[in-house]
XYZ file of C-alpha atoms in Angstrom:
722
model
C 23.182 54.158 -93.570
C 19.862 53.124 -94.916
C 18.942 54.401 -98.335
C 15.468 55.245 -99.418
C 14.737 53.418 -102.652
C 12.259 54.743 -105.150
C 8.996 52.969 -105.420
C 7.685 51.946 -108.829
C 4.612 53.879 -109.804
C 1.233 52.296 -109.751
C 2.313 48.902 -108.428
C 1.150 47.300 -105.252
C 3.172 45.033 -102.980
C 2.682 41.434 -103.528
C 1.422 41.883 -107.133
C 4.219 39.677 -108.499
C 5.636 42.436 -110.741
C 9.435 42.659 -110.760
C 10.872 45.713 -109.215
C 13.812 47.571 -110.646
C 17.069 45.838 -109.832
C 15.390 42.565 -108.981
C 16.532 40.108 -111.563
C 15.975 36.443 -111.812
C 17.127 34.563 -108.706
C 17.010 37.658 -106.578
C 14.073 37.462 -104.246
C 12.593 40.777 -103.334
C 12.867 41.972 -99.763
C 10.734 44.542 -98.168
C 11.137 46.233 -94.904
C 9.235 48.837 -92.975
C 10.578 52.256 -92.473
C 10.578 52.805 -88.726
C 10.239 56.512 -89.144
C 7.521 56.851 -91.721
C 5.763 53.568 -91.196
C 5.867 52.737 -94.891
C 7.262 50.039 -96.998
C 10.686 50.752 -98.494
C 12.607 48.849 -101.081
C 16.119 47.793 -100.225
C 18.759 47.533 -102.868
C 19.018 43.873 -103.586
C 22.647 43.971 -104.494
C 23.776 45.673 -101.374
C 21.427 43.638 -99.271
C 22.627 40.317 -100.606
C 26.180 41.434 -100.286
C 25.807 41.282 -96.554
C 24.234 37.861 -96.556
C 26.863 35.161 -96.081
C 24.620 32.658 -97.756
C 25.007 34.516 -101.094
C 27.824 33.597 -103.466
C 29.231 35.584 -106.396
C 30.071 33.758 -109.619
C 33.755 33.796 -110.377
C 35.002 36.009 -113.211
C 35.700 34.430 -116.593
C 39.198 32.969 -117.028
C 39.799 35.121 -120.085
C 40.531 37.845 -117.681
C 38.866 41.047 -116.814
C 35.528 41.214 -115.325
C 32.727 40.516 -117.683
C 30.061 43.075 -117.955
C 27.131 42.040 -115.870
C 23.859 43.145 -114.869
C 23.430 44.267 -111.350
C 23.378 41.162 -109.234
C 23.850 38.862 -112.203
C 26.928 37.155 -110.706
C 25.226 36.438 -107.332
C 23.355 33.263 -106.450
C 21.672 32.035 -103.325
C 23.265 29.036 -101.716
C 21.543 28.137 -98.429
C 23.686 26.599 -95.713
C 22.709 23.328 -94.022
C 19.947 23.985 -91.529
C 21.027 23.537 -87.921
C 18.612 22.487 -85.175
C 16.655 25.378 -83.864
C 17.839 26.666 -80.519
C 15.749 28.472 -77.976
C 16.263 32.094 -77.981
C 18.044 33.441 -74.958
C 16.115 36.018 -73.062
C 18.248 37.285 -70.127
C 18.775 34.280 -67.603
C 20.081 31.541 -69.801
C 20.025 27.808 -69.008
C 21.981 28.026 -65.726
C 19.933 30.917 -64.491
C 16.707 29.150 -65.267
C 17.906 26.082 -63.265
C 18.718 28.228 -60.286
C 15.408 29.989 -60.495
C 13.539 26.689 -60.626
C 15.453 25.390 -57.573
C 14.691 28.550 -55.614
C 11.037 28.292 -56.504
C 10.963 24.635 -55.395
C 12.569 25.492 -52.060
C 10.027 28.255 -51.490
C 7.172 25.875 -52.231
C 8.565 23.209 -49.884
C 9.145 25.719 -47.090
C 5.640 27.043 -47.466
C 4.296 23.481 -47.413
C 6.230 22.724 -44.231
C 4.811 25.840 -42.609
C 1.320 24.797 -43.581
C 1.854 21.283 -42.178
C 3.295 22.644 -38.920
C 0.408 25.056 -38.506
C -2.000 22.213 -39.105
C -0.311 20.151 -36.420
C -0.229 23.022 -33.937
C -3.748 24.274 -34.514
C -5.353 20.935 -35.238
C -3.695 17.743 -34.053
C -1.622 19.103 -31.142
C -3.830 22.049 -30.271
C -4.730 20.724 -26.810
C -1.097 20.130 -25.904
C 0.022 23.625 -26.794
C -3.061 25.102 -25.193
C -2.186 23.264 -21.982
C 1.355 24.622 -22.102
C -0.003 28.097 -22.586
C -2.504 27.751 -19.792
C 0.231 26.605 -17.438
C 1.744 30.046 -17.719
C -1.323 31.808 -16.360
C -3.258 29.137 -14.479
C -2.559 27.616 -11.086
C -3.716 24.130 -10.069
C -3.916 23.277 -6.387
C -4.466 19.652 -5.375
C -7.044 19.233 -2.622
C -6.247 15.953 -0.857
C -9.131 13.742 0.147
C -9.146 13.244 3.885
C -8.282 9.715 5.002
C -11.085 7.947 6.802
C -10.908 7.427 10.536
C -10.630 4.226 12.546
C -13.262 4.089 15.267
C -13.850 1.755 18.166
C -17.214 0.073 18.717
C -18.460 3.134 20.640
C -17.592 5.603 17.864
C -14.486 6.965 19.591
C -11.696 7.786 17.138
C -8.579 5.682 17.514
C -7.045 7.101 14.319
C -7.967 10.262 12.439
C -6.581 12.753 9.925
C -6.310 16.525 10.415
C -5.238 19.175 7.920
C -1.993 20.909 8.839
C 0.184 23.358 6.889
C 3.201 22.133 4.968
C 6.080 24.504 4.156
C 7.396 24.306 0.588
C 9.595 26.381 -1.705
C 9.944 27.257 -5.390
C 13.746 27.515 -5.793
C 13.303 29.337 -9.112
C 11.545 32.190 -7.338
C 13.915 32.137 -4.371
C 16.917 32.920 -6.529
C 20.526 31.936 -6.008
C 21.391 35.157 -4.219
C 18.768 34.571 -1.508
C 19.457 30.909 -0.751
C 21.811 31.483 2.167
C 19.816 34.258 3.820
C 16.513 32.384 3.434
C 18.008 29.209 4.868
C 19.285 31.058 7.920
C 15.934 32.747 8.433
C 13.890 29.523 8.115
C 16.101 27.167 10.101
C 15.202 28.311 13.633
C 11.501 28.511 12.729
C 10.921 25.074 11.193
C 13.752 23.240 12.953
C 15.604 22.123 9.800
C 19.422 22.494 9.637
C 20.733 25.381 7.556
C 22.835 23.072 5.385
C 19.788 20.986 4.520
C 17.766 24.067 3.640
C 20.581 25.428 1.458
C 20.641 22.194 -0.503
C 16.850 22.128 -0.928
C 16.586 25.792 -1.926
C 19.327 25.312 -4.536
C 17.598 22.482 -6.375
C 16.693 22.927 -10.025
C 13.057 22.290 -9.305
C 9.851 24.261 -9.086
C 8.593 22.573 -5.920
C 10.522 21.349 -2.860
C 9.163 20.287 0.530
C 10.856 22.030 3.458
C 8.739 20.822 6.403
C 5.549 18.777 6.228
C 2.462 19.007 8.438
C 3.884 21.503 10.909
C 1.902 23.187 13.705
C -0.252 26.112 12.663
C 1.724 28.551 14.833
C 4.949 27.500 13.126
C 3.441 28.091 9.678
C 2.264 31.537 10.808
C 5.828 32.488 11.760
C 7.037 31.394 8.327
C 4.435 33.608 6.644
C 5.595 36.597 8.694
C 9.080 36.227 7.197
C 7.517 37.107 3.804
C 10.193 35.308 1.795
C 9.642 35.160 -1.986
C 9.200 31.597 -3.195
C 8.327 30.228 0.280
C 4.678 29.235 0.790
C 2.395 26.799 2.597
C -0.166 24.227 1.536
C -2.615 22.182 3.623
C -1.899 18.464 3.937
C -3.499 15.694 6.022
C -1.632 14.253 8.985
C -2.544 11.031 10.758
C -2.937 11.337 14.487
C -3.913 8.830 17.139
C -5.933 10.436 19.954
C -5.235 7.522 22.309
C -1.492 7.689 21.721
C 0.195 4.318 21.366
C -2.849 2.384 22.496
C -3.410 -0.635 20.215
C -0.790 0.658 17.774
C 0.361 -2.867 16.717
C -3.225 -3.560 15.711
C -4.050 -0.216 14.083
C -0.727 0.207 12.291
C 0.872 3.343 10.887
C 0.603 5.721 7.908
C 3.485 7.166 5.893
C 4.055 10.782 4.853
C 2.183 10.129 1.606
C -0.912 9.159 3.622
C -0.577 5.473 2.726
C -0.980 2.691 5.273
C 2.266 0.959 6.176
C 1.122 -1.714 8.606
C -1.716 -3.203 10.603
C -5.288 -2.259 9.781
C -4.093 0.974 8.137
C -2.396 -1.220 5.530
C -5.058 -3.939 5.406
C -7.858 -1.455 4.628
C -5.805 1.234 2.890
C -7.961 1.384 -0.250
C -11.106 1.714 1.846
C -9.682 4.448 4.079
C -8.002 6.489 1.331
C -9.927 9.521 0.109
C -10.161 10.811 -3.464
C -8.335 14.066 -4.156
C -10.044 17.145 -5.558
C -8.534 20.210 -7.222
C -8.812 23.968 -7.588
C -7.797 25.551 -10.914
C -7.711 29.374 -11.204
C -6.093 32.029 -13.360
C -3.303 33.899 -11.606
C -1.030 36.817 -12.318
C 2.792 36.509 -12.443
C 2.866 37.001 -8.679
C 0.603 33.992 -8.167
C -2.416 36.051 -7.091
C -5.872 35.101 -8.397
C -7.074 37.262 -11.279
C -10.451 38.861 -10.428
C -13.091 37.455 -12.731
C -10.710 34.809 -14.020
C -11.751 31.279 -14.856
C -11.996 28.959 -11.880
C -12.602 25.221 -11.632
C -13.315 23.496 -8.330
C -13.700 19.778 -7.718
C -14.384 18.888 -4.118
C -12.289 16.132 -2.522
C -14.071 13.003 -1.342
C -13.075 11.733 2.111
C -12.308 8.072 2.683
C -14.576 5.661 4.505
C -14.453 5.256 8.264
C -13.582 1.830 9.640
C -15.527 0.761 12.725
C -13.731 -1.849 14.833
C -15.116 -4.249 17.381
C -12.432 -3.007 19.790
C -13.649 -1.283 22.965
C -11.124 1.463 23.749
C -11.565 1.422 27.568
C -11.226 -2.363 27.631
C -8.178 -2.111 25.377
C -6.525 0.183 27.922
C -7.421 -2.132 30.811
C -6.009 -5.122 28.932
C -2.723 -3.359 28.166
C -2.356 -2.204 31.761
C -2.989 -5.696 33.147
C -0.617 -7.233 30.611
C 2.142 -4.732 31.383
C 1.921 -5.595 35.082
C 2.056 -9.315 34.323
C 5.112 -8.992 32.053
C 7.018 -6.984 34.646
C 5.941 -9.235 37.538
C 6.906 -12.410 35.675
C 10.136 -10.999 34.273
C 8.854 -12.065 30.865
C 9.935 -11.138 27.387
C 6.504 -10.310 25.945
C 2.817 -11.043 26.274
C -0.615 -11.063 24.666
C -4.123 -10.474 25.994
C -7.185 -11.157 23.845
C -10.760 -10.418 24.864
C -13.735 -11.606 22.793
C -17.500 -11.333 22.812
C -18.455 -14.989 23.221
C -21.633 -14.853 21.147
C -20.529 -12.764 18.164
C -16.812 -13.550 18.013
C -16.042 -9.817 18.063
C -12.632 -8.968 19.507
C -13.043 -6.403 22.288
C -9.347 -5.973 23.131
C -6.045 -7.038 21.610
C -2.999 -6.115 23.718
C 0.473 -6.886 22.333
C 3.402 -5.758 24.498
C 7.089 -6.569 24.645
C 10.105 -5.578 26.686
C 12.450 -3.154 24.895
C 15.894 -4.249 23.857
C 18.959 -3.130 25.805
C 19.625 0.572 25.402
C 16.443 1.135 23.405
C 14.883 4.520 24.113
C 11.156 3.893 23.778
C 8.043 5.235 25.412
C 6.344 2.758 27.786
C 2.973 1.537 26.588
C 1.183 1.754 29.947
C 3.624 2.619 32.752
C 3.212 0.344 35.755
C 4.941 0.019 39.090
C 5.302 -3.487 40.499
C 6.340 -3.690 44.163
C 9.472 -5.713 44.806
C 8.478 -9.182 46.042
C 9.715 -10.546 49.332
C 11.181 -13.989 49.712
C 8.634 -16.485 50.947
C 8.509 -20.225 51.382
C 5.072 -20.299 49.826
C 6.009 -18.481 46.643
C 4.338 -19.624 43.480
C 7.590 -20.307 41.680
C 11.297 -19.736 41.837
C 10.842 -16.506 39.888
C 8.643 -15.110 42.646
C 11.599 -14.961 45.076
C 13.679 -12.581 42.998
C 13.327 -8.873 42.460
C 11.504 -8.097 39.226
C 12.990 -5.608 36.793
C 11.178 -2.333 36.529
C 11.897 -1.810 32.838
C 8.581 -0.918 31.252
C 6.967 -2.896 28.407
C 6.369 -1.148 25.084
C 4.025 -1.783 22.200
C 5.062 -4.780 20.107
C 6.249 -4.202 16.511
C 3.180 -6.028 15.200
C -0.011 -7.650 16.424
C 1.600 -10.793 17.829
C -1.806 -12.326 18.544
C -2.102 -12.917 14.783
C 1.497 -13.100 13.576
C 3.367 -14.992 16.334
C 3.162 -18.755 16.815
C 3.943 -20.476 20.104
C 3.603 -23.916 21.650
C 0.330 -23.707 23.596
C 1.068 -26.361 26.186
C -1.753 -27.628 28.390
C -4.411 -25.232 27.073
C -4.395 -27.417 23.952
C -5.709 -30.362 26.031
C -9.186 -28.938 25.478
C -9.020 -30.075 21.834
C -7.708 -33.549 22.646
C -10.268 -34.327 25.372
C -13.288 -32.788 23.569
C -12.417 -34.712 20.386
C -12.226 -37.969 22.333
C -15.577 -37.263 23.993
C -17.167 -36.437 20.635
C -15.793 -39.618 19.057
C -17.125 -41.626 21.995
C -13.799 -43.230 22.903
C -14.012 -41.864 26.461
C -16.590 -40.658 28.986
C -16.026 -37.962 31.632
C -16.257 -40.541 34.436
C -13.738 -42.962 32.879
C -10.820 -43.596 35.227
C -7.224 -43.903 34.019
C -4.185 -45.203 35.852
C -1.576 -42.432 35.832
C 1.957 -43.575 36.672
C 4.848 -41.222 37.371
C 6.548 -42.221 34.117
C 4.839 -43.348 30.918
C 6.650 -44.715 27.852
C 5.579 -44.177 24.254
C 7.746 -45.483 21.400
C 10.527 -46.010 23.921
C 10.435 -42.388 25.069
C 9.601 -41.595 28.726
C 6.971 -38.944 29.471
C 6.329 -37.273 32.830
C 3.933 -34.849 34.417
C 5.261 -31.533 35.623
C 5.537 -32.802 39.213
C 6.639 -36.131 40.604
C 3.820 -38.242 41.956
C 2.932 -41.801 42.676
C 0.534 -43.814 40.583
C -2.877 -42.136 40.542
C -6.382 -43.247 39.566
C -7.895 -40.193 37.933
C -11.110 -39.554 36.016
C -11.114 -37.446 32.890
C -12.166 -34.475 35.024
C -9.213 -35.004 37.367
C -6.833 -35.403 34.420
C -7.955 -32.021 33.078
C -8.086 -30.311 36.494
C -4.582 -31.525 37.377
C -3.339 -30.914 33.828
C -1.807 -34.368 33.608
C 0.291 -34.948 30.518
C 0.295 -38.700 30.985
C -3.486 -38.875 31.334
C -3.928 -36.770 28.185
C -1.541 -39.036 26.252
C -3.594 -42.097 27.205
C -6.776 -40.369 25.999
C -5.082 -39.415 22.701
C -4.008 -43.012 22.154
C -7.649 -44.055 22.246
C -8.499 -41.296 19.775
C -5.680 -41.878 17.279
C -3.635 -39.304 15.417
C -5.931 -39.099 12.363
C -8.978 -38.093 14.387
C -6.872 -35.823 16.569
C -5.567 -34.032 13.471
C -9.111 -33.774 12.087
C -10.330 -31.942 15.172
C -7.237 -29.756 15.308
C -8.169 -28.495 11.841
C -11.841 -28.189 12.770
C -10.958 -25.915 15.697
C -9.070 -23.645 13.287
C -5.480 -24.556 14.054
C -3.325 -24.745 10.937
C -5.459 -22.131 9.112
C -5.619 -18.358 9.079
C -8.712 -16.798 10.578
C -11.285 -14.773 8.666
C -9.729 -11.578 10.020
C -7.004 -11.690 7.379
C -4.612 -9.531 9.376
C -1.420 -8.604 7.452
C 1.252 -11.196 8.170
C -1.158 -13.500 9.971
C 0.234 -16.987 10.538
C -1.634 -20.217 9.897
C 0.321 -21.967 12.625
C 2.602 -24.994 12.436
C 1.395 -28.583 12.381
C 3.488 -31.748 12.104
C 4.175 -32.737 8.525
C 5.389 -36.157 9.629
C 3.929 -38.119 12.530
C 6.588 -40.112 14.333
C 6.020 -42.435 17.283
C 6.191 -39.492 19.708
C 4.142 -36.981 17.665
C 0.773 -38.126 19.020
C 1.679 -37.810 22.729
C 3.421 -34.437 22.365
C 0.707 -32.845 20.208
C -1.938 -34.183 22.612
C -0.694 -31.949 25.450
C 0.282 -28.982 23.256
C 3.918 -29.526 22.424
C 5.408 -29.965 18.968
C 2.667 -27.772 17.507
C 2.570 -24.029 16.792
C -0.594 -21.942 17.143
C -1.498 -18.274 17.275
C -3.232 -16.712 20.251
C -6.303 -15.905 18.143
C -6.604 -19.568 17.110
C -6.505 -20.778 20.699
C -8.997 -18.119 21.784
C -11.410 -19.256 19.053
C -11.058 -22.868 20.216
C -12.180 -22.016 23.771
C -14.942 -19.820 22.405
C -16.272 -22.876 20.562
C -17.019 -24.574 23.881
C -18.519 -21.303 25.184
C -20.931 -21.389 22.221
C -22.142 -24.921 22.886
C -19.751 -26.614 20.456
C -20.176 -24.143 17.554
C -17.072 -22.477 16.132
C -17.566 -18.708 15.687
C -14.971 -17.074 13.459
C -13.157 -14.169 15.137
C -14.230 -10.743 13.940
C -12.385 -7.444 14.167
C -14.344 -5.024 11.921
C -17.977 -4.246 12.747
C -18.732 -2.052 9.761
C -17.886 0.796 7.416
C -19.253 4.348 7.326
C -19.091 5.811 3.828
C -18.510 9.440 2.791
C -22.250 10.123 2.956
C -22.444 8.959 6.559
C -24.222 5.688 5.777
C -23.371 2.708 7.949
C -22.574 -0.600 6.261
C -22.337 -3.403 8.855
C -20.129 -6.386 8.102
C -21.745 -9.837 7.823
C -22.032 -11.969 10.971
C -19.145 -14.296 11.747
C -18.969 -17.615 9.977
C -20.040 -20.582 12.115
C -19.773 -24.355 12.027
C -20.371 -27.054 14.618
C -17.430 -29.051 15.917
C -18.772 -30.928 18.936
C -22.269 -31.516 20.266
C -23.930 -29.398 22.920
C -23.640 -32.409 25.257
C -19.859 -32.567 24.840
C -19.605 -28.765 25.187
C -21.563 -28.934 28.467
C -19.326 -31.731 29.762
C -16.212 -29.754 28.877
C -17.623 -26.636 30.560
C -18.218 -28.529 33.827
C -14.673 -29.914 33.770
C -13.216 -26.470 33.019
C -15.174 -25.112 35.972
C -13.393 -27.653 38.171
C -10.015 -26.462 36.870
C -10.737 -22.976 38.221
C -12.610 -24.074 41.332
C -10.025 -26.492 42.776
C -7.483 -27.208 40.053
C -4.531 -25.334 38.591
C -6.536 -22.222 37.696
C -7.773 -21.061 41.095
C -6.091 -17.666 40.599
C -8.622 -16.977 37.826
C -11.622 -17.341 40.109
C -14.100 -14.434 40.067
C -16.654 -14.826 42.827
C -19.664 -14.575 42.322
C -19.039 -15.310 38.636
C -18.284 -18.875 37.574
C -15.197 -19.131 35.366
C -14.433 -22.016 33.008
C -10.830 -22.131 31.879
C -7.515 -23.902 31.637
C -3.918 -23.084 32.490
C -1.030 -23.851 30.199
C 2.717 -24.007 30.712
C 4.832 -24.897 27.673
C 8.590 -24.938 27.370
C 10.286 -22.306 25.219
C 11.948 -23.844 22.148
C 15.671 -23.360 21.660
C 16.780 -22.088 18.271
C 19.542 -24.713 18.345
C 17.075 -27.506 19.027
C 15.295 -28.773 22.105
C 14.020 -26.438 24.808
C 15.451 -23.833 27.152
C 15.408 -25.244 30.661
C 13.357 -23.235 33.135
C 11.815 -20.930 30.503
C 8.084 -21.216 29.832
C 5.158 -19.852 27.876
C 2.568 -19.320 30.613
C -1.040 -19.020 29.475
C -4.651 -19.164 30.558
C -7.788 -19.335 28.372
C -11.416 -19.435 29.440
C -14.855 -17.843 29.474
C -17.210 -16.240 31.995
C -19.946 -16.591 33.198
C -19.719 -20.258 32.381
C -23.532 -20.690 32.702
C -24.144 -18.090 29.982
C -20.791 -17.080 28.461
C -20.397 -13.422 27.574
C -16.613 -12.962 27.723
C -13.935 -15.286 26.325
C -10.329 -14.302 27.002
C -6.764 -15.531 26.657
C -3.566 -14.416 28.402
C -0.163 -15.510 27.125
C 3.086 -14.540 28.918
C 6.111 -15.461 26.828
C 9.529 -16.531 28.106
C 9.087 -16.442 31.860
C 10.205 -18.719 34.685
C 6.671 -18.733 36.100
C 3.762 -21.044 35.354
C 0.422 -20.097 33.853
C -1.222 -20.612 37.241
C 0.663 -17.725 38.857
C 1.339 -15.390 35.919
C -1.557 -15.722 33.473
C -4.551 -16.888 35.533
C -4.660 -13.785 37.800
C -4.214 -11.537 34.758
C -7.194 -13.248 33.134
C -9.232 -12.512 36.266
C -8.294 -8.824 36.151
C -9.137 -8.418 32.471
C -12.386 -10.386 32.714
C -13.516 -8.481 35.813
C -13.011 -5.140 34.051
C -14.956 -6.371 31.020
C -17.854 -7.672 33.099
C -18.134 -4.322 34.829
C -17.747 -2.288 31.644
C -20.351 -4.312 29.760
C -22.636 -4.551 32.808
C -22.903 -8.320 32.686
C -24.545 -9.735 35.823
C -23.506 -13.009 37.429
C -25.643 -16.031 36.591
C -27.345 -18.498 38.858
C -25.044 -21.499 39.343
C -26.026 -24.521 37.295
C -25.663 -28.177 38.268
C -22.811 -30.089 36.639
C -23.412 -31.785 33.317
C -24.750 -35.332 33.667
C -22.059 -37.951 34.047
C -19.287 -35.523 34.934
C -17.773 -36.261 38.348
C -16.998 -33.366 40.662
C -13.550 -33.563 42.157
C -12.571 -32.585 45.665
C -9.634 -30.592 46.875
C -8.010 -33.860 47.855
C -8.041 -34.924 44.196
C -6.522 -31.613 43.092
C -2.947 -32.587 43.868
C -1.447 -30.340 41.217
C 0.724 -33.184 39.972
C 0.291 -32.200 36.338
C 0.942 -28.485 36.713
C 1.724 -26.537 39.837
C -1.091 -24.432 41.189
C 0.207 -21.008 42.065
C -0.785 -17.922 43.949
C -0.766 -14.725 41.926
C 2.634 -13.164 41.510
C 3.396 -10.116 43.685
C 1.847 -7.062 42.087
C -0.971 -9.009 40.453
C -4.255 -8.555 42.262
C -5.515 -11.797 43.783
C -9.200 -12.217 42.901
C -11.664 -13.536 45.418
C -11.851 -17.305 45.021
C -14.726 -19.576 45.916
C -12.102 -22.055 47.057
C -10.494 -19.618 49.490
C -9.336 -21.516 52.577
C -10.178 -24.904 51.081
C -6.692 -25.673 49.899
C -3.241 -24.267 50.442
C -1.146 -23.322 47.399
C 1.586 -25.797 46.657
C 5.129 -24.777 45.979
C 7.132 -26.107 43.127
C 9.266 -25.348 40.169
């Protein structure tokens, strides 16, 4: 208990005056009375008694405590000073460490939140905004319509129409409705229930169920009112003329991309640019009134304008189908060209279907069964022709298929020799029955005695031996030069997908020159051979074949293609001489079945053997062809007919087909006959007596092929032969 000491009278604190009981060595100590807020004096003796730093002097050894003054036996002995320690206020060292760690974690967490917010609202704002918009906006792709393919008259041969496509959102359908929805949709869209179950069960937000279906079918689907089942408009490629010219035009896949033919070749030009419609929708997919909308119109593709004439294309396919059936052939090609421009007016490519193949006939024809006759054009004419109908070829064989041209290739050999001046049309050659070159015997198609024939007679009779003798004067280097000049061995400017450059000898043996001279041992395409004959029709100037006349853009503007490339091969004099000789081929030679009175036709037959895959040739199987132009005085139409793998010759299978196709073209294009012109100077005119047919059998048209009126009617009787 604190005592209240008496204060000394009249003395102030801090005056240095000793207070009672404060002896030497006893420092005074003052304290404040908490109750009266005044200084009080504490008894020094009792105060120092409680201080462990104070020591009392020991008592004298004499015994008994010595009398002392108060506090006289006490002295102050300070202990060694220890390092000062922080005062503990509540938490202590461990608590302060924990508090600091917690504060650090809070600061780091807050910093991470700030960084994340910065990323979300600043750096990645567009991404998260897009994700948010996807929840309330709907984007509909608006496909750009694919451009059409038109013929030269503007008639559509290929076009795109918008048709509904049925699709589903399996998430909205729900697992419980899969079976019932599949059963309801199956009879409407014609898809098996099992297939629909699988599609409706996919973990996907969009699944096609049926694409480009008829409008009535889509209407029935809408009436079912099935959640998650909807329709969207998509383009579908249709061909108004059906299969007509399909090998040339090609096809388009479900994704509206060209897969073959011109659809593939000009896919980037035909393809349109898609647009889109973006609008805000409610959870049910319905547009929100007044919501944001964005519309970008689709841009349709360009239209491709071909040089093809659709009516002439149909006529060509019909005539070719009849020829294939009549000749019992495997396939065939008909090409029709505008002589002046090089534009292709028709390109028919047909083939017989394989055994058991269920295909739609290209142009159904009915060929009457032939009757046996002693004056038949060939052995094949005495047998009944199959009535299996030809179908469209897998591709445009006129560009992609090579074949040995046979005698039609003699045009190149003889015109090259005339241009080089090694022969003249009136030169006479001795033609034996057998002719040896490099120890190898060569024959004409028919046995004959030794003949004395001019160049005109050699061409009119299609003599192999006579052509070999002409080629020997020319030499293989010059022959090869003109082969290249006429375009053989190179692709044409058309650039059709898969187009072949042809096959030329890489090594010239002792028998290469004679075989190439009459069209054997060389591979050409039908378009190459057509261009060669068109060179003579143009007075010796090569005109590159052309298939596309122009392009019509999305704004309706017409962009014509450049004119065909041209270069001279032979002189106008040589071209005129060749024209006169080709006239003789049709007038009295092997090509009488191609005659078109009152038009004058210049052309040449060809009959080449069919190569065997094991080497050599297949006996009795031929590639029968005819190439020429009309009217020969002022050529307007150049055409080629090739009948592949038949037992008939070009004279009986291809020549009459040429006449049919050319006659239709002359009528369609309203081309009048021309006034007959005198023969070119120096070209001898042969008589029917000279047209023995020793080189290639002349033949009457096969049964079922219309026999054209011939200016030589009654002048000579058709010969029979193999």
